[in-house]
mmCIF file of C-alpha atoms in Angstrom:
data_model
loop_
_atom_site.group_PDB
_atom_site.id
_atom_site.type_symbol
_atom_site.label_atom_id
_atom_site.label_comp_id
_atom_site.label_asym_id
_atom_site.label_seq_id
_atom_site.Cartn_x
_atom_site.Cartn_y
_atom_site.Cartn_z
ATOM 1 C CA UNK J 1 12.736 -17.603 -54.284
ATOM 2 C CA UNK J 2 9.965 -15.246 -52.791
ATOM 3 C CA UNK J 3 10.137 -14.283 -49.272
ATOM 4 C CA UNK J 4 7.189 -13.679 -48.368
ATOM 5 C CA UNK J 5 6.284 -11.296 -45.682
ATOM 6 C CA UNK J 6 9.782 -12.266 -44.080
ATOM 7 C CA UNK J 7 12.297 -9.304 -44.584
ATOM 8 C CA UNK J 8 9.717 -7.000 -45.029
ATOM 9 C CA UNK J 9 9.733 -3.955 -42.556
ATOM 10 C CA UNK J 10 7.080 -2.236 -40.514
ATOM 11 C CA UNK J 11 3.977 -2.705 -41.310
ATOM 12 C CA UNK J 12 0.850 -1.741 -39.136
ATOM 13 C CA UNK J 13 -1.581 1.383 -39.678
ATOM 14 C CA UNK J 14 -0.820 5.060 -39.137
ATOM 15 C CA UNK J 15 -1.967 4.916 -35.448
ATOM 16 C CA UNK J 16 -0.316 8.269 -33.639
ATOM 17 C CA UNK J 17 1.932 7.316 -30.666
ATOM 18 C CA UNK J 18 3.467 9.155 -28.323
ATOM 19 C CA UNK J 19 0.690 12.218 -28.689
ATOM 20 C CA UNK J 20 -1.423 13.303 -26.187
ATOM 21 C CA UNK J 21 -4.860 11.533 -25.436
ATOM 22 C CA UNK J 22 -7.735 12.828 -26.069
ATOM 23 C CA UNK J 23 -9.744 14.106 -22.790
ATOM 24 C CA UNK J 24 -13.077 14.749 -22.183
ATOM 25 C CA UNK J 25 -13.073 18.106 -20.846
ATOM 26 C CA UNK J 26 -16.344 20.408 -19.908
ATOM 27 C CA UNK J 27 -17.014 23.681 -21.002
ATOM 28 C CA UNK J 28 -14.340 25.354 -19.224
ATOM 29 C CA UNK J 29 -11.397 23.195 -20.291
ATOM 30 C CA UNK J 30 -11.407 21.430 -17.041
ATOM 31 C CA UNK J 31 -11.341 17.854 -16.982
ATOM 32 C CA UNK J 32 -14.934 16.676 -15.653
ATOM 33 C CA UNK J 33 -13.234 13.404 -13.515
ATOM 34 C CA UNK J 34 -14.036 14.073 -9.163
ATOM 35 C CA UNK J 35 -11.224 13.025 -7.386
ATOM 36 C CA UNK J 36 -12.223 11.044 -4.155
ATOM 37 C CA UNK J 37 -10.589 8.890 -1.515
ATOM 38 C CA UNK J 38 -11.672 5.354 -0.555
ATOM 39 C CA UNK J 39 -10.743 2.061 1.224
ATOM 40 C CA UNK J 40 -11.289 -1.569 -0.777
ATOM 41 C CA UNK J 41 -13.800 -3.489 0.919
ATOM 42 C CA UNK J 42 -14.025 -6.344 -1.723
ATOM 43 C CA UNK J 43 -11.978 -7.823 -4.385
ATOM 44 C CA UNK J 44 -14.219 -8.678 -7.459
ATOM 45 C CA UNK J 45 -13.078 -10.414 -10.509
ATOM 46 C CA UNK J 46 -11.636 -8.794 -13.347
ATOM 47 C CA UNK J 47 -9.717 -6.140 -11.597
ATOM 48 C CA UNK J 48 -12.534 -4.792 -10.210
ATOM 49 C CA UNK J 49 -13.123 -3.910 -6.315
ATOM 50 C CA UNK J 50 -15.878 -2.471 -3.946
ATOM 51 C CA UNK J 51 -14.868 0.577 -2.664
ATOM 52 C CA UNK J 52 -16.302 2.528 0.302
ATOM 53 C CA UNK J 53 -15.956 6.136 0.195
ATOM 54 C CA UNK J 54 -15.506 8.393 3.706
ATOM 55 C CA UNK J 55 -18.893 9.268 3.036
ATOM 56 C CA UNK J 56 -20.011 5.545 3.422
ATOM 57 C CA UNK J 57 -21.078 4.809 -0.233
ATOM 58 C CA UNK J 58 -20.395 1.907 -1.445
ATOM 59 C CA UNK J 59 -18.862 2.155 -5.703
ATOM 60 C CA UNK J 60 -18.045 0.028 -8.065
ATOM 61 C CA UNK J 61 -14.017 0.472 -9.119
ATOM 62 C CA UNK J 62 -11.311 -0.969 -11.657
ATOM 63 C CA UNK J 63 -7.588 -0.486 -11.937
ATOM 64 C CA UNK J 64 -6.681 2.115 -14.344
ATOM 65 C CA UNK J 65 -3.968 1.121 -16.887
ATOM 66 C CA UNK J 66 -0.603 2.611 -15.380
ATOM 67 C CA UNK J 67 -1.407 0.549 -12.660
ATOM 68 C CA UNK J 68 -1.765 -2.001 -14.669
ATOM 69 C CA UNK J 69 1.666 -1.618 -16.290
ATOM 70 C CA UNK J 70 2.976 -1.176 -13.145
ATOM 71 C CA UNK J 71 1.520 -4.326 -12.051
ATOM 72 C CA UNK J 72 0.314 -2.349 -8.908
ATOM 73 C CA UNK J 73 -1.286 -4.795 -6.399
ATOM 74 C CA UNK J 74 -4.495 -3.971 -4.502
ATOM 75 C CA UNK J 75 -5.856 -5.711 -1.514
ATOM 76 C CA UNK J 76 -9.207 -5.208 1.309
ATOM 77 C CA UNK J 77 -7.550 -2.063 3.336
ATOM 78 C CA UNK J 78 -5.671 -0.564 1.075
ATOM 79 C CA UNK J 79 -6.727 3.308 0.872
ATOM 80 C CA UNK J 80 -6.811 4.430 -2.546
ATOM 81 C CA UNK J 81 -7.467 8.020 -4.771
ATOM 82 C CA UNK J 82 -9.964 7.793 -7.468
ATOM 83 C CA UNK J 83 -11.352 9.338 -10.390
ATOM 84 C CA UNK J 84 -15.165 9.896 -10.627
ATOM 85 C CA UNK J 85 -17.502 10.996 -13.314
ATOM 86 C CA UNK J 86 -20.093 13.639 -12.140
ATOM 87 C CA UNK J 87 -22.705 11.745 -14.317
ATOM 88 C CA UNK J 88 -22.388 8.025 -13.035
ATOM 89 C CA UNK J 89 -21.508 8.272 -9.378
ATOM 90 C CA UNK J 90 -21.660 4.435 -9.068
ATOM 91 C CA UNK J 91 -18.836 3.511 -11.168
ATOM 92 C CA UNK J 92 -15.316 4.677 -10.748
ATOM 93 C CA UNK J 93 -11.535 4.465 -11.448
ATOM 94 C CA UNK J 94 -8.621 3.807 -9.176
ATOM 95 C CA UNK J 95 -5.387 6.002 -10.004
ATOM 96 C CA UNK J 96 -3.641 5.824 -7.104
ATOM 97 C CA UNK J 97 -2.717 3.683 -4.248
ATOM 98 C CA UNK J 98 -2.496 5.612 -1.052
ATOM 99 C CA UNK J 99 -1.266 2.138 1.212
#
């Protein structure tokens, strides 16, 4: 009697785990992420949230993934640290929840 796939181990591609992830680093090995503090004004849909920076700007934010797995809640107060890329200042991504 065949099995099938039943009893069969494994399976899956040759996907690397456990490695380190790639970056994107600049010129000088440096990450290019700006770290900056905020407070959540808004609570969007999809994990996403207004954030206003000290300097009064206004970005656009989602939860990174630890958080995520962490299943680290954010609500409107909450200070948080973020990650910023020098080339779209409008967009960013929470890593941190400062309280």
């Amino acid at each position: 009697m065949s099995q099938g796939y039943r009893g069969r181990g494994g399976g899956g591609g040759r996907r690397s785990r456990g490695g380190p992830r790639a970056r994107k680093l600049g010129p000088d090995g440096e990450e290019k992420s700006v770290e900056v503090e905020g407070t959540i004004s808004s609570v969007l849909a999809g994990t996403q949230f207004r954030v206003q920076l000290q300097s009064g700007h206004e970005v656009l934010a989602h939860i990174s993934g630890k958080m995520r797995k962490r299943f680290i809640r954010l609500v409107v107060g909450d200070k948080v640290k973020m990650e910023m890329s020098p080339y779209d200042v409008s967009k960013a991504r929470i890593t941190y929840r400062l309280g």
